[in-house]
CSV table of C-alpha atoms and ligand atoms in Angstrom, one decimal:
chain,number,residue,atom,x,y,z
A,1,UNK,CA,2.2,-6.2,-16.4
A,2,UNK,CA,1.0,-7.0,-12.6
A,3,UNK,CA,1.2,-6.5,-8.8
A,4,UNK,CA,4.0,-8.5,-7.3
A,5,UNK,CA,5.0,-9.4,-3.9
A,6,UNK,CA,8.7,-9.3,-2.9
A,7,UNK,CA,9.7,-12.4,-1.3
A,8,UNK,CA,13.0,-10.7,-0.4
A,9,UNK,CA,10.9,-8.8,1.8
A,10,UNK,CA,7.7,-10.1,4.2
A,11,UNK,CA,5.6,-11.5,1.6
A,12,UNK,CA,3.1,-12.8,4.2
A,13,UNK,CA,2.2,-9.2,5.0
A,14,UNK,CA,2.2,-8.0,2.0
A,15,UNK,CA,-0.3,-10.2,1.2
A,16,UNK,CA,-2.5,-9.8,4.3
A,17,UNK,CA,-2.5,-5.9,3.6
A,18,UNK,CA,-3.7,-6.4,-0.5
A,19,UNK,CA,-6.1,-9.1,1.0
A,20,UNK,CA,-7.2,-6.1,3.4
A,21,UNK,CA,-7.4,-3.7,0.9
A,22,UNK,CA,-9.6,-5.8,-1.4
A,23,UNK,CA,-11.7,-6.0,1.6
A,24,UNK,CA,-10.9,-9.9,1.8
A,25,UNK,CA,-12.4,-10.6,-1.9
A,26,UNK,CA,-11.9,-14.7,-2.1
A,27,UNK,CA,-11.2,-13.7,-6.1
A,28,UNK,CA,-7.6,-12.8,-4.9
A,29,UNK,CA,-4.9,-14.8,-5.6
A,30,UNK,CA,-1.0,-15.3,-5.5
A,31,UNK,CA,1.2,-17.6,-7.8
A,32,UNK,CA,5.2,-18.3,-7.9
A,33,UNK,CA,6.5,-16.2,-10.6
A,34,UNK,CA,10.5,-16.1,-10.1
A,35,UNK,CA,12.6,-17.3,-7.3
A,36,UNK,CA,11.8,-13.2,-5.6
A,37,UNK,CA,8.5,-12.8,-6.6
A,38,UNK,CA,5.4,-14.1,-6.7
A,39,UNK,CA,2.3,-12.5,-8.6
A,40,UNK,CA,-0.7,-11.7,-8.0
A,41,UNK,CA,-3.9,-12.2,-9.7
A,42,UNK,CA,-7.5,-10.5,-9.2
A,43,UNK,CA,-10.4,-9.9,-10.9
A,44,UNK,CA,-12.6,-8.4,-8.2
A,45,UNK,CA,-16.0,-9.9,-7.6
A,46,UNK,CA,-16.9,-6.4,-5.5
A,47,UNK,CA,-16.4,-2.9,-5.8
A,48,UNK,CA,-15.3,-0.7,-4.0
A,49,UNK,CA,-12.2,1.9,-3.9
A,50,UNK,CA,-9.3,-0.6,-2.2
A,51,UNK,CA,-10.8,-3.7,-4.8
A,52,UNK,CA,-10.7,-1.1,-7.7
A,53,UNK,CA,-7.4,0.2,-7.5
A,54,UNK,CA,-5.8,-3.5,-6.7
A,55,UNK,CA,-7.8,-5.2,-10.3
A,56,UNK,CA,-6.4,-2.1,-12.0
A,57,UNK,CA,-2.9,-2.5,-10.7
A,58,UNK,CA,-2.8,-6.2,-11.9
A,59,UNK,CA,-4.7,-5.2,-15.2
A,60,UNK,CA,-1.8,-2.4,-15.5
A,61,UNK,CA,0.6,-2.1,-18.2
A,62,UNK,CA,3.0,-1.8,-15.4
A,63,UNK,CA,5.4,-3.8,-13.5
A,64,UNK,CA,4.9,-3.0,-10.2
A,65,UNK,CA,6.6,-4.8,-6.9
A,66,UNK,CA,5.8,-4.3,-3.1
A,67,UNK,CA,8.1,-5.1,-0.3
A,68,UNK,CA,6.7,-4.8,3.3
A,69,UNK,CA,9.9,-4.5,6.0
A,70,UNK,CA,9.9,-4.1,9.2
A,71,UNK,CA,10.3,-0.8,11.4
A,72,UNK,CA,14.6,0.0,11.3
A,73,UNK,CA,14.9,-1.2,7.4
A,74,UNK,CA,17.0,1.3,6.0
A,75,UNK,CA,15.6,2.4,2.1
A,76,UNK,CA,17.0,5.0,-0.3
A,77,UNK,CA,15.4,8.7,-0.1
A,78,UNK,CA,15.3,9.4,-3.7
A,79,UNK,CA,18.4,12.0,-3.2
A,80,UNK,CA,21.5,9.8,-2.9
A,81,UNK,CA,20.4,9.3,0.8
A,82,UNK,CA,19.5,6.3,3.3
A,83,UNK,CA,16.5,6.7,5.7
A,84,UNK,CA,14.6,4.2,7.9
A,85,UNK,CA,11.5,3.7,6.5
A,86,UNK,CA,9.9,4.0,10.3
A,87,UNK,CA,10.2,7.8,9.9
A,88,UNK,CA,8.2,7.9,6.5
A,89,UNK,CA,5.8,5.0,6.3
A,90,UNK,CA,6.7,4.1,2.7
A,91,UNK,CA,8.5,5.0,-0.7
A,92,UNK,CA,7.5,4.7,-4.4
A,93,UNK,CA,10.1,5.2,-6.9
A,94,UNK,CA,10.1,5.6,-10.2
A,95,UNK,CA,10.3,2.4,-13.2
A,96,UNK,CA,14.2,1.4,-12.8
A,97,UNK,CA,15.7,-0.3,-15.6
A,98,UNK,CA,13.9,-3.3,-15.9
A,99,UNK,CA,11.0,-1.3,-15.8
A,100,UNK,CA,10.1,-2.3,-12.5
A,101,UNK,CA,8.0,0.6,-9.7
A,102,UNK,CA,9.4,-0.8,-6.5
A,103,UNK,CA,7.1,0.5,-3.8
A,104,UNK,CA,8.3,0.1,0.3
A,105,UNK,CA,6.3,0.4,3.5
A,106,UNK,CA,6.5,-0.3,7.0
A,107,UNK,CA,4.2,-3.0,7.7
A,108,UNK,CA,4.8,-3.3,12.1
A,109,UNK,CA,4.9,0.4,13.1
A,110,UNK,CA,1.8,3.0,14.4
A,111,UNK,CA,1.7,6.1,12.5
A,112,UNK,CA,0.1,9.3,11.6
A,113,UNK,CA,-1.6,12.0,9.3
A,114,UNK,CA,-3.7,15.0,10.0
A,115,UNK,CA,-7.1,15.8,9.0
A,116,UNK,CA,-8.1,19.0,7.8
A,117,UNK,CA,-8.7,20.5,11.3
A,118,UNK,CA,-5.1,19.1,12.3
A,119,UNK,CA,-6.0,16.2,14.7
A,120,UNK,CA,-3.7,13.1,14.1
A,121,UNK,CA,-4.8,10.5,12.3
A,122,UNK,CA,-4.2,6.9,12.1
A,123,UNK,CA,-2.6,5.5,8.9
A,124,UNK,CA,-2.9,2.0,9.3
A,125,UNK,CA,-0.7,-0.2,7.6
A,126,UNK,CA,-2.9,-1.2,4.8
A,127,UNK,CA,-3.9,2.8,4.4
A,128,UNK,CA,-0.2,3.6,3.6
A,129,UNK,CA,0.2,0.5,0.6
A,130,UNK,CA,-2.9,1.6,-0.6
A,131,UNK,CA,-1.0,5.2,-0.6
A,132,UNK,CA,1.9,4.1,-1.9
A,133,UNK,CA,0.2,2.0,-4.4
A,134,UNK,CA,-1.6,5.8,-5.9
A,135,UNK,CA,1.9,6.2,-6.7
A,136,UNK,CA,2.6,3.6,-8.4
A,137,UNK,CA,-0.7,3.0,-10.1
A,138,UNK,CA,-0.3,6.8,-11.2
A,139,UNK,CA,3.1,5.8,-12.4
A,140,UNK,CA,2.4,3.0,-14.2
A,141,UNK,CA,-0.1,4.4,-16.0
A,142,UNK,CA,1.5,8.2,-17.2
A,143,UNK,CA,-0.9,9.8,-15.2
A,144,UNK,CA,1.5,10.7,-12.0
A,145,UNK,CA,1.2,14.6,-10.9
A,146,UNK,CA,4.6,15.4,-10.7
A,147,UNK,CA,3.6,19.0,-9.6
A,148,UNK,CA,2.1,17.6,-6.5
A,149,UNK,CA,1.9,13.8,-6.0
A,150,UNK,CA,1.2,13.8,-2.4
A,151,UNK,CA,-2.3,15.5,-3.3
A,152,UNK,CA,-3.0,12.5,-5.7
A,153,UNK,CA,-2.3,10.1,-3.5
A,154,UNK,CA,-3.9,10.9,-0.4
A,155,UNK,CA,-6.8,11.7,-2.7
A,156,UNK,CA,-7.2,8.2,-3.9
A,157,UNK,CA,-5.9,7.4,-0.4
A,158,UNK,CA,-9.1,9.0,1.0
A,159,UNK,CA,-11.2,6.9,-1.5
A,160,UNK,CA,-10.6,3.9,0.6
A,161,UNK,CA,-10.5,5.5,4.1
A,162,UNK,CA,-14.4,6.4,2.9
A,163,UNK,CA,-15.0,2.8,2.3
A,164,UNK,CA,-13.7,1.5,5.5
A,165,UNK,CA,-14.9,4.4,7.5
A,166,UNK,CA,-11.8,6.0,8.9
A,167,UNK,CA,-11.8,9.8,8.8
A,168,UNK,CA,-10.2,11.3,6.0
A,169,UNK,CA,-6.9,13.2,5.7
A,170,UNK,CA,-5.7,16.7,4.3
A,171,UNK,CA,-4.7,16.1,0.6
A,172,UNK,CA,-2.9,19.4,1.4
A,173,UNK,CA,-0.8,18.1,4.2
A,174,UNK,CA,1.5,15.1,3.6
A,175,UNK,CA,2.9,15.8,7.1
A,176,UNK,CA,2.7,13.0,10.0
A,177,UNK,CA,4.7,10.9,12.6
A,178,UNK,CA,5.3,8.0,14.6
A,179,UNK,CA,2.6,7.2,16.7
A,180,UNK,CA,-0.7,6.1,17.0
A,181,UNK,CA,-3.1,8.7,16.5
A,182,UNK,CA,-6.5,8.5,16.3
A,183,UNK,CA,-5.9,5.1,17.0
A,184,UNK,CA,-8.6,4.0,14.3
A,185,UNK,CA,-8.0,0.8,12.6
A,186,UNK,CA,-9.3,-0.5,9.3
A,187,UNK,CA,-12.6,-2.7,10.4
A,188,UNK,CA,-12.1,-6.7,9.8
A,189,UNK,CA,-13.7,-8.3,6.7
A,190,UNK,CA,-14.4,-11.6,9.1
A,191,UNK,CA,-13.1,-14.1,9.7
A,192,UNK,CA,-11.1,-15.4,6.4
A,193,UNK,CA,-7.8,-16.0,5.6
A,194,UNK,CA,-5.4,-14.5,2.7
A,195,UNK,CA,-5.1,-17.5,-0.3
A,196,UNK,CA,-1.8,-18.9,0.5
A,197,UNK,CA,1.3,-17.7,-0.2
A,198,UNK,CA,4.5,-19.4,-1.7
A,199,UNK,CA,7.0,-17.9,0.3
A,200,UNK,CA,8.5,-18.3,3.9
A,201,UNK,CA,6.2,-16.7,5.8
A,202,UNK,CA,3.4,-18.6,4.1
A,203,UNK,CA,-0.8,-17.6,4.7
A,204,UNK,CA,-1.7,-15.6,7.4
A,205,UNK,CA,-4.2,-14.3,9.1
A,206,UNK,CA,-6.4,-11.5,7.2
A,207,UNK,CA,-6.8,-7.9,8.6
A,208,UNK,CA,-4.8,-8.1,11.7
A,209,UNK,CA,-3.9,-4.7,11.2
B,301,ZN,ZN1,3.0,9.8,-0.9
């Protein structure tokens, strides 16, 4: 029924990156709701591509859970496999059981897309959640393109490059790489801080990234 942060995982930067996708709205907020979780709650006070998509997330019928790791982390490939998430950015996989869409990215490695004439692009860290998070959103709400997800999501990915004025990527190349890029990062929103967290890592600095 809402956007949870993994406490299993680096909370603290999952955190920083949602802050950084709302574009640092003050509205956000995080509360302890198991011992791995914590939720959190948002009801935007601006608009905007990155503050739209994290209100409908929480305002989702789904139960969706981020975990930010680190560069190495090993996560399953969807086909019986184990690959290090460094080499893909970040994974969304379908409701398990519990009806939970766990969704994984790499929060502490550079990487890269291509735009439409093929230059590398930067995919900041924030840029692939907010991918991954298409997924899930998509998921959680039946409207997934199983014919050709990677479209869909760097479609809605693209919203939110538009709004923080990075250059957009192919919807009709999912390729990329480890790297830097462009070496384009998502612009500050000044000078505030994330609301603090409950878990280890605690608050931390907003858009670092
Ligand atoms: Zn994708």
């Amino acid at each position: 029924m809402t956007l949870f942060l993994s406490k299993l995982a680096n909370d603290g930067a999952a955190l920083v990156d949602v802050f950084t996708i709302t574009r640092c709205d003050s509205a956000l907020g995080v509360t302890a709701a198991t011992s791995q979780v914590d939720r959190i709650t948002y009801a935007k006070t601006s608009s905007g591509a990155g503050q739209d998509r994290i209100e409908a997330l929480v305002q989702s019928a789904g139960n969706v859970v981020i975990s930010a790791v680190p560069n190495g982390t090993n996560i399953p490939d969807g086909a019986g496999n184990m690959i290090p998430i460094n080499l893909v950015g970040g994974a969304t996989y379908p409701a398990d059981a519990n009806g939970l869409i766990q969704v994984a990215y790499c929060f502490d490695n550079p990487m890269f897309g291509f735009d439409t004439a093929g230059n590398q692009i930067s995919l900041p860290r924030s840029v692939i959640l907010l991918h991954e998070l298409s997924h899930a959103f998509h998921r959680a709400n039946g409207s997934f393109d199983a014919a050709d997800p990677e479209f869909q999501a760097i479609t809605d990915e693209n919203r939110y490059r538009a709004q923080v004025g990075l250059p957009l990527r192919d919807p009709n190349n999912h390729n990329g790489g480890q790297g830097p890029g462009d070496g384009l990062q998502i612009p500050t929103c000044t000078g505030m801080v994330p609301p603090g967290g409950t878990g280890p890592t605690g608050p931390s600095p907003c858009c670092s990234c």
